[in-house]
mmCIF file of C-alpha atoms in Angstrom:
data_model
loop_
_atom_site.group_PDB
_atom_site.id
_atom_site.type_symbol
_atom_site.label_atom_id
_atom_site.label_comp_id
_atom_site.label_asym_id
_atom_site.label_seq_id
_atom_site.Cartn_x
_atom_site.Cartn_y
_atom_site.Cartn_z
ATOM 1 C CA MET A 1 -15.335 4.612 62.916
ATOM 2 C CA GLU A 2 -12.220 2.639 62.097
ATOM 3 C CA GLU A 3 -12.416 -0.034 59.444
ATOM 4 C CA GLY A 4 -11.460 -3.534 60.371
ATOM 5 C CA PRO A 5 -8.361 -5.188 58.972
ATOM 6 C CA VAL A 6 -8.512 -6.210 55.307
ATOM 7 C CA SER A 7 -8.526 -9.943 54.939
ATOM 8 C CA THR A 8 -5.783 -11.746 53.042
ATOM 9 C CA ARG A 9 -8.394 -12.957 50.544
ATOM 10 C CA GLN A 10 -9.499 -9.386 49.777
ATOM 11 C CA ARG A 11 -5.901 -8.280 49.314
ATOM 12 C CA LEU A 12 -5.225 -11.133 46.902
ATOM 13 C CA ARG A 13 -8.377 -10.282 44.970
ATOM 14 C CA ALA A 14 -7.379 -6.614 44.627
ATOM 15 C CA LEU A 15 -3.906 -7.579 43.478
ATOM 16 C CA SER A 16 -5.358 -10.038 40.978
ATOM 17 C CA LEU A 17 -7.623 -7.407 39.424
ATOM 18 C CA ARG A 18 -4.687 -5.046 39.004
ATOM 19 C CA GLU A 19 -2.643 -7.776 37.400
ATOM 20 C CA TYR A 20 -5.496 -8.480 35.009
ATOM 21 C CA ALA A 21 -5.480 -4.807 34.007
ATOM 22 C CA TRP A 22 -1.714 -4.864 33.364
ATOM 23 C CA LEU A 23 -2.009 -8.079 31.377
ATOM 24 C CA ALA A 24 -4.971 -6.842 29.319
ATOM 25 C CA ALA A 25 -3.130 -3.620 28.493
ATOM 26 C CA ALA A 26 -0.006 -5.505 27.417
ATOM 27 C CA VAL A 27 -1.942 -7.991 25.251
ATOM 28 C CA SER A 28 -4.330 -5.493 23.628
ATOM 29 C CA PRO A 29 -2.022 -4.322 20.782
ATOM 30 C CA TRP A 30 -1.540 -7.897 19.577
ATOM 31 C CA LEU A 31 -5.273 -8.312 18.957
ATOM 32 C CA TRP A 32 -4.557 -6.455 15.717
ATOM 33 C CA PHE A 33 -3.366 -9.695 14.147
ATOM 34 C CA VAL A 34 -6.684 -11.334 15.079
ATOM 35 C CA ILE A 35 -9.001 -8.644 13.690
ATOM 36 C CA ARG A 36 -7.040 -7.125 10.783
ATOM 37 C CA SER A 37 -8.729 -9.291 8.137
ATOM 38 C CA VAL A 38 -12.200 -9.275 9.674
ATOM 39 C CA HIS A 39 -13.484 -6.320 7.635
ATOM 40 C CA PRO A 40 -12.064 -4.336 4.691
ATOM 41 C CA VAL A 41 -12.532 -1.058 6.570
ATOM 42 C CA LEU A 42 -9.565 -2.120 8.702
ATOM 43 C CA GLU A 43 -7.450 -1.302 5.628
ATOM 44 C CA LEU A 44 -7.922 2.309 6.700
ATOM 45 C CA ALA A 45 -6.861 1.480 10.253
ATOM 46 C CA ALA A 46 -3.731 -0.188 8.875
ATOM 47 C CA ILE A 47 -2.759 3.087 7.191
ATOM 48 C CA VAL A 48 -2.713 5.045 10.454
ATOM 49 C CA LEU A 49 -1.478 2.181 12.632
ATOM 50 C CA PRO A 50 2.090 3.539 13.134
ATOM 51 C CA VAL A 51 0.753 6.941 14.226
ATOM 52 C CA VAL A 52 -1.717 5.308 16.618
ATOM 53 C CA ILE A 53 1.039 3.172 18.154
ATOM 54 C CA ILE A 54 3.310 6.182 18.697
ATOM 55 C CA VAL A 55 0.534 8.273 20.261
ATOM 56 C CA VAL A 56 -0.649 5.494 22.578
ATOM 57 C CA PHE A 57 2.972 4.732 23.489
ATOM 58 C CA GLY A 58 3.466 8.316 24.666
ATOM 59 C CA LEU A 59 0.179 8.425 26.564
ATOM 60 C CA SER A 60 0.869 5.088 28.262
ATOM 61 C CA CYS A 61 4.264 6.333 29.453
ATOM 62 C CA VAL A 62 2.602 9.417 30.918
ATOM 63 C CA TRP A 63 -0.051 7.209 32.567
ATOM 64 C CA ALA A 64 2.640 5.036 34.189
ATOM 65 C CA ILE A 65 4.319 8.161 35.575
ATOM 66 C CA VAL A 66 1.046 9.569 36.906
ATOM 67 C CA GLN A 67 0.165 6.243 38.525
ATOM 68 C CA ARG A 68 3.697 5.894 39.920
ATOM 69 C CA ASP A 69 3.511 2.230 39.113
ATOM 70 C CA VAL A 70 6.210 0.634 36.989
ATOM 71 C CA HIS A 71 3.869 -2.224 36.133
ATOM 72 C CA TRP A 72 1.988 0.099 33.758
ATOM 73 C CA LEU A 73 5.189 0.241 31.695
ATOM 74 C CA LEU A 74 4.175 -3.206 30.426
ATOM 75 C CA LEU A 75 1.924 -1.451 27.891
ATOM 76 C CA PRO A 76 4.553 0.839 26.291
ATOM 77 C CA ALA A 77 7.016 -2.065 26.309
ATOM 78 C CA SER A 78 4.450 -4.216 24.525
ATOM 79 C CA LEU A 79 3.710 -1.378 22.068
ATOM 80 C CA ALA A 80 7.393 -0.986 21.251
ATOM 81 C CA LEU A 81 7.683 -4.695 20.465
ATOM 82 C CA PHE A 82 4.400 -4.594 18.521
ATOM 83 C CA PHE A 83 5.692 -1.657 16.435
ATOM 84 C CA LEU A 84 8.770 -3.701 15.549
ATOM 85 C CA VAL A 85 6.717 -6.748 14.533
ATOM 86 C CA ALA A 86 3.756 -5.045 12.827
ATOM 87 C CA VAL A 87 5.441 -2.059 11.178
ATOM 88 C CA VAL A 88 9.184 -2.662 10.773
ATOM 89 C CA LEU A 89 9.484 -6.391 10.102
ATOM 90 C CA PRO A 90 7.236 -6.240 6.984
ATOM 91 C CA TRP A 91 10.050 -4.194 5.408
ATOM 92 C CA ARG A 92 12.668 -6.891 5.951
ATOM 93 C CA PRO A 93 14.349 -8.602 2.979
ATOM 94 C CA THR A 94 12.823 -11.855 1.810
ATOM 95 C CA ASN A 95 14.035 -14.706 -0.313
ATOM 96 C CA GLY A 96 12.229 -15.077 -3.589
ATOM 97 C CA GLN A 97 12.736 -16.559 -7.013
ATOM 98 C CA PRO A 98 15.490 -14.825 -8.996
ATOM 99 C CA PRO A 99 14.481 -12.682 -11.981
ATOM 100 C CA THR A 100 13.681 -14.652 -15.111
ATOM 101 C CA SER A 101 15.005 -11.942 -17.420
ATOM 102 C CA SER A 102 17.727 -9.316 -17.429
ATOM 103 C CA ILE A 103 15.488 -6.441 -18.498
ATOM 104 C CA ARG A 104 15.397 -3.327 -16.340
ATOM 105 C CA VAL A 105 11.949 -2.201 -15.189
ATOM 106 C CA SER A 106 10.974 1.054 -13.493
ATOM 107 C CA THR A 107 7.723 2.555 -12.312
ATOM 108 C CA LEU A 108 6.765 5.956 -10.963
ATOM 109 C CA ASN A 109 3.805 7.994 -9.832
ATOM 110 C CA ALA A 110 4.299 11.412 -11.426
ATOM 111 C CA GLY A 111 1.739 12.971 -9.086
ATOM 112 C CA LEU A 112 0.428 15.335 -11.798
ATOM 113 C CA TYR A 113 1.938 18.544 -10.434
ATOM 114 C CA PHE A 114 4.927 17.148 -8.544
ATOM 115 C CA PHE A 115 6.722 15.818 -11.605
ATOM 116 C CA SER A 116 7.367 18.085 -14.604
ATOM 117 C CA ASP A 117 8.095 16.785 -18.078
ATOM 118 C CA ASN A 118 11.743 17.761 -17.448
ATOM 119 C CA ASP A 119 11.675 15.640 -14.288
ATOM 120 C CA ALA A 120 10.246 12.806 -16.370
ATOM 121 C CA GLY A 121 13.149 13.017 -18.811
ATOM 122 C CA TYR A 122 15.649 13.125 -15.944
ATOM 123 C CA PHE A 123 14.023 10.047 -14.391
ATOM 124 C CA VAL A 124 14.496 8.081 -17.615
ATOM 125 C CA ASN A 125 18.134 9.166 -17.913
ATOM 126 C CA ARG A 126 18.822 8.246 -14.288
ATOM 127 C CA ARG A 127 17.018 4.881 -14.248
ATOM 128 C CA ASP A 128 17.685 3.853 -17.853
ATOM 129 C CA PRO A 129 14.789 1.362 -17.940
ATOM 130 C CA ASP A 130 13.894 -1.023 -20.729
ATOM 131 C CA LEU A 131 10.275 -0.859 -19.581
ATOM 132 C CA LEU A 132 8.670 2.060 -17.765
ATOM 133 C CA VAL A 133 5.212 2.341 -16.199
ATOM 134 C CA GLY A 134 3.980 5.777 -15.143
ATOM 135 C CA VAL A 135 0.760 6.682 -13.343
ATOM 136 C CA GLU A 136 -0.937 10.005 -12.608
ATOM 137 C CA LEU A 137 0.543 11.263 -15.844
ATOM 138 C CA THR A 138 -0.310 14.418 -17.731
ATOM 139 C CA GLU A 139 -0.289 14.693 -21.494
ATOM 140 C CA ALA A 140 3.104 16.442 -21.207
ATOM 141 C CA HIS A 141 4.549 13.482 -19.292
ATOM 142 C CA ASP A 142 3.152 11.126 -21.916
ATOM 143 C CA ALA A 143 4.694 13.119 -24.761
ATOM 144 C CA GLU A 144 8.090 13.198 -23.028
ATOM 145 C CA PHE A 145 8.106 9.446 -22.430
ATOM 146 C CA ARG A 146 6.902 8.667 -25.954
ATOM 147 C CA SER A 147 9.807 10.694 -27.340
ATOM 148 C CA ARG A 148 12.226 8.386 -25.510
ATOM 149 C CA PHE A 149 10.696 4.953 -26.135
ATOM 150 C CA PRO A 150 9.758 3.398 -29.491
ATOM 151 C CA ASN A 151 6.816 1.435 -28.071
ATOM 152 C CA ALA A 152 4.095 2.973 -25.937
ATOM 153 C CA VAL A 153 0.492 2.636 -24.877
ATOM 154 C CA SER A 154 -1.328 5.037 -22.577
ATOM 155 C CA ASP A 155 -4.697 6.196 -21.359
ATOM 156 C CA ILE A 156 -4.207 9.765 -20.134
ATOM 157 C CA LEU A 157 -6.969 11.895 -18.705
ATOM 158 C CA PRO A 158 -6.549 15.569 -19.725
ATOM 159 C CA LEU A 159 -5.043 17.635 -16.930
ATOM 160 C CA GLU A 160 -8.053 19.932 -16.616
ATOM 161 C CA ARG A 161 -10.290 16.908 -16.079
ATOM 162 C CA GLN A 162 -7.932 15.548 -13.432
ATOM 163 C CA GLU A 163 -7.958 18.951 -11.714
ATOM 164 C CA GLU A 164 -11.753 18.779 -11.607
ATOM 165 C CA ASN A 165 -11.515 15.359 -10.016
ATOM 166 C CA GLU A 166 -9.112 16.564 -7.352
ATOM 167 C CA ALA A 167 -11.499 19.419 -6.597
ATOM 168 C CA GLY A 168 -14.356 16.931 -6.194
ATOM 169 C CA LEU A 169 -16.247 18.194 -9.250
ATOM 170 C CA GLN A 170 -16.779 14.845 -10.918
ATOM 171 C CA PRO A 171 -20.354 14.303 -12.154
ATOM 172 C CA VAL A 172 -22.790 12.448 -9.937
ATOM 173 C CA GLY A 173 -22.354 8.724 -10.438
ATOM 174 C CA ASP A 174 -18.945 9.166 -12.024
ATOM 175 C CA THR A 175 -16.515 6.352 -11.190
ATOM 176 C CA TYR A 176 -12.829 5.902 -11.761
ATOM 177 C CA ARG A 177 -13.593 3.627 -14.700
ATOM 178 C CA ARG A 178 -15.599 6.321 -16.493
ATOM 179 C CA ASN A 179 -13.426 9.042 -15.077
ATOM 180 C CA GLY A 180 -10.487 8.805 -17.436
ATOM 181 C CA LEU A 181 -9.507 5.457 -15.994
ATOM 182 C CA PRO A 182 -6.107 5.184 -14.340
ATOM 183 C CA SER A 183 -4.190 7.872 -16.346
ATOM 184 C CA ILE A 184 -1.398 5.394 -16.920
ATOM 185 C CA GLY A 185 1.208 4.794 -19.592
ATOM 186 C CA VAL A 186 3.586 1.975 -20.519
ATOM 187 C CA TYR A 187 6.763 2.824 -22.446
ATOM 188 C CA SER A 188 9.208 0.223 -23.681
ATOM 189 C CA LEU A 189 12.347 -0.415 -25.686
ATOM 190 C CA LEU A 190 10.979 -3.935 -26.163
ATOM 191 C CA ASP A 191 8.101 -4.968 -28.378
ATOM 192 C CA PHE A 192 4.853 -5.807 -26.610
ATOM 193 C CA ASP A 193 1.257 -6.732 -27.289
ATOM 194 C CA VAL A 194 -1.659 -5.333 -25.290
ATOM 195 C CA LEU A 195 -3.746 -8.239 -23.980
ATOM 196 C CA ASP A 196 -6.186 -6.305 -21.777
ATOM 197 C CA ASP A 197 -6.748 -2.577 -21.527
ATOM 198 C CA PRO A 198 -8.629 -0.390 -19.027
ATOM 199 C CA ILE A 199 -11.999 -1.464 -20.418
ATOM 200 C CA ALA A 200 -11.209 -5.176 -20.426
ATOM 201 C CA ASP A 201 -14.357 -7.267 -20.099
ATOM 202 C CA THR A 202 -12.396 -9.904 -18.189
ATOM 203 C CA PHE A 203 -12.387 -7.620 -15.110
ATOM 204 C CA PRO A 204 -15.619 -6.332 -13.535
ATOM 205 C CA GLY A 205 -15.845 -2.691 -14.551
ATOM 206 C CA GLY A 206 -12.483 -2.749 -16.301
ATOM 207 C CA LEU A 207 -8.844 -3.344 -15.491
ATOM 208 C CA PRO A 208 -7.227 -0.296 -13.808
ATOM 209 C CA GLY A 209 -4.333 -0.364 -16.256
ATOM 210 C CA PHE A 210 -2.895 -2.643 -18.923
ATOM 211 C CA ARG A 211 -2.025 -6.304 -19.222
ATOM 212 C CA LEU A 212 0.783 -6.836 -21.729
ATOM 213 C CA ARG A 213 2.881 -9.585 -23.261
ATOM 214 C CA VAL A 214 6.460 -8.329 -23.555
ATOM 215 C CA ASP A 215 9.073 -9.951 -25.798
ATOM 216 C CA THR A 216 12.174 -10.012 -23.576
ATOM 217 C CA GLY A 217 14.368 -12.117 -25.852
ATOM 218 C CA ASP A 218 14.326 -14.780 -23.132
ATOM 219 C CA GLY A 219 10.687 -15.638 -23.701
ATOM 220 C CA PRO A 220 7.405 -13.836 -23.071
ATOM 221 C CA LEU A 221 6.864 -11.835 -19.899
ATOM 222 C CA ILE A 222 3.347 -10.895 -18.781
ATOM 223 C CA VAL A 223 3.192 -7.385 -17.342
ATOM 224 C CA TYR A 224 0.335 -5.960 -15.313
ATOM 225 C CA ALA A 225 0.735 -2.176 -15.284
ATOM 226 C CA LEU A 226 -1.793 -0.926 -12.741
ATOM 227 C CA HIS A 227 -3.075 2.115 -10.938
ATOM 228 C CA ILE A 228 -5.501 0.761 -8.367
ATOM 229 C CA PRO A 229 -7.813 3.393 -6.822
ATOM 230 C CA ARG A 230 -7.457 4.503 -3.226
ATOM 231 C CA PRO A 231 -9.490 2.474 -0.670
ATOM 232 C CA VAL A 232 -11.137 5.511 0.898
ATOM 233 C CA SER A 233 -14.699 5.888 -0.378
ATOM 234 C CA ALA A 234 -16.765 5.269 -3.466
ATOM 235 C CA SER A 235 -17.446 8.945 -4.158
ATOM 236 C CA GLY A 236 -14.112 10.776 -4.183
ATOM 237 C CA PRO A 237 -11.747 11.231 -7.141
ATOM 238 C CA TYR A 238 -10.211 7.931 -8.186
ATOM 239 C CA GLU A 239 -11.407 6.117 -5.112
ATOM 240 C CA LEU A 240 -13.173 2.889 -4.223
ATOM 241 C CA SER A 241 -14.727 1.706 -1.017
ATOM 242 C CA ALA A 242 -12.422 -0.467 1.067
ATOM 243 C CA SER A 243 -14.453 -3.590 0.256
ATOM 244 C CA ASP A 244 -14.452 -2.871 -3.510
ATOM 245 C CA HIS A 245 -10.713 -2.259 -3.336
ATOM 246 C CA ILE A 246 -10.172 -5.730 -1.863
ATOM 247 C CA THR A 247 -12.518 -7.247 -4.455
ATOM 248 C CA LEU A 248 -10.528 -5.661 -7.279
ATOM 249 C CA VAL A 249 -7.198 -6.801 -5.818
ATOM 250 C CA ASP A 250 -8.609 -10.326 -5.421
ATOM 251 C CA ALA A 251 -9.594 -10.350 -9.114
ATOM 252 C CA ILE A 252 -6.116 -9.213 -10.134
ATOM 253 C CA ALA A 253 -4.424 -11.784 -7.893
ATOM 254 C CA ASP A 254 -6.643 -14.549 -9.309
ATOM 255 C CA ALA A 255 -5.748 -13.482 -12.857
ATOM 256 C CA VAL A 256 -2.029 -13.481 -12.032
ATOM 257 C CA GLU A 257 -2.297 -16.978 -10.521
ATOM 258 C CA ALA A 258 -3.865 -18.206 -13.754
ATOM 259 C CA GLU A 259 -0.975 -16.997 -15.933
ATOM 260 C CA SER A 260 1.309 -19.645 -17.428
ATOM 261 C CA SER A 261 4.192 -17.279 -18.247
ATOM 262 C CA PRO A 262 6.359 -15.312 -15.812
ATOM 263 C CA VAL A 263 4.526 -12.271 -14.477
ATOM 264 C CA ILE A 264 5.535 -8.893 -13.105
ATOM 265 C CA VAL A 265 2.983 -6.547 -11.556
ATOM 266 C CA LEU A 266 3.915 -2.913 -11.123
ATOM 267 C CA GLY A 267 2.454 0.541 -10.748
ATOM 268 C CA ASP A 268 0.591 2.216 -7.919
ATOM 269 C CA PHE A 269 -1.487 -0.247 -5.897
ATOM 270 C CA ASN A 270 -2.596 2.195 -3.175
ATOM 271 C CA ALA A 271 -1.884 -0.595 -0.722
ATOM 272 C CA ILE A 272 0.386 -0.748 2.307
ATOM 273 C CA ASP A 273 2.372 -3.671 3.638
ATOM 274 C CA ARG A 274 0.176 -3.893 6.750
ATOM 275 C CA GLY A 275 -2.991 -4.252 4.689
ATOM 276 C CA GLN A 276 -5.088 -7.115 3.429
ATOM 277 C CA ALA A 277 -4.600 -6.114 -0.212
ATOM 278 C CA TYR A 278 -0.815 -6.351 0.115
ATOM 279 C CA ARG A 279 -1.058 -9.735 1.801
ATOM 280 C CA ARG A 280 -3.323 -10.959 -0.997
ATOM 281 C CA LEU A 281 -0.830 -9.865 -3.642
ATOM 282 C CA THR A 282 2.174 -11.351 -1.856
ATOM 283 C CA ASP A 283 0.364 -14.673 -1.481
ATOM 284 C CA THR A 284 0.970 -14.920 -5.231
ATOM 285 C CA LEU A 285 3.860 -12.564 -5.974
ATOM 286 C CA THR A 286 7.304 -11.768 -4.584
ATOM 287 C CA ASP A 287 7.777 -8.175 -3.453
ATOM 288 C CA SER A 288 10.777 -7.209 -5.579
ATOM 289 C CA MET A 289 11.702 -4.279 -3.318
ATOM 290 C CA ARG A 290 12.081 -6.643 -0.380
ATOM 291 C CA HIS A 291 13.736 -9.266 -2.550
ATOM 292 C CA SER A 292 16.575 -6.815 -3.273
ATOM 293 C CA GLY A 293 16.934 -5.562 0.315
ATOM 294 C CA TRP A 294 15.058 -3.677 2.997
ATOM 295 C CA ALA A 295 11.991 -1.906 1.630
ATOM 296 C CA LEU A 296 12.217 1.872 1.843
ATOM 297 C CA PRO A 297 9.635 4.630 1.357
ATOM 298 C CA THR A 298 9.059 5.369 -2.317
ATOM 299 C CA ALA A 299 7.575 8.869 -1.995
ATOM 300 C CA ASP A 300 9.823 11.640 -3.272
ATOM 301 C CA ARG A 301 7.832 14.793 -2.691
ATOM 302 C CA PRO A 302 7.941 17.583 -0.097
ATOM 303 C CA LEU A 303 5.657 17.625 2.931
ATOM 304 C CA PRO A 304 2.873 18.367 3.426
#
């Protein structure tokens, strides 16, 4: 039995539904900016966001080919623009206040096994810093840096204990604050006073690093040298839950806002520029990497 002719109203309705699908697909990536601060767990989503965009971009191109409908290319086009805005533009240079002092500051994550004590010495020779902050240091790194700087303070977890942590052998109930703390050191050609250390009562559970007053010759400079735990879980080695990570960053940002002297915050924040923690810090601070040009990846280790 032959079907009767489709009415103009039915055709318009079918076309409208298809257009809604194209529009919804094109708009969907931009909902990220609406939901990204709703819950701290989205910090984890922010980490993998570039990979997700690339994968969905490829699948959406394949879908458009299978459907033989160029309108479905609205989604990969939208994803490409979203990648530019959400991933690339946060690296762009920004205008900030000029440095208040001429001292040279460097920071590095030695990564325990990825940086030998010889590498540490080479780093100092190459960077020639007045003030150096190192995290994930071994006792050998600490000794090498102390031999090169007259002033130093550190809290270094023995390497065998750090190896246990990486293997997941920390005692039940162990936390990063009782787990050797941040394994961090500050080394300086300039005199400094330690104002807060990793067991500072002014921070719930302790500051993950040091707060110092450095004599620059141009006046005091407050330095926060930090190694903030990874926002992954509350049970792994040197980790916090995503919500506790944000809480800790909020406490640090509040403390920085309350300072009356110039402040520099450096170290390993375990935060990315798409995340809530980074936005909280840059509400108060200028990202010095972006102030000096386009931000670039800081990792210097082989993959994987």
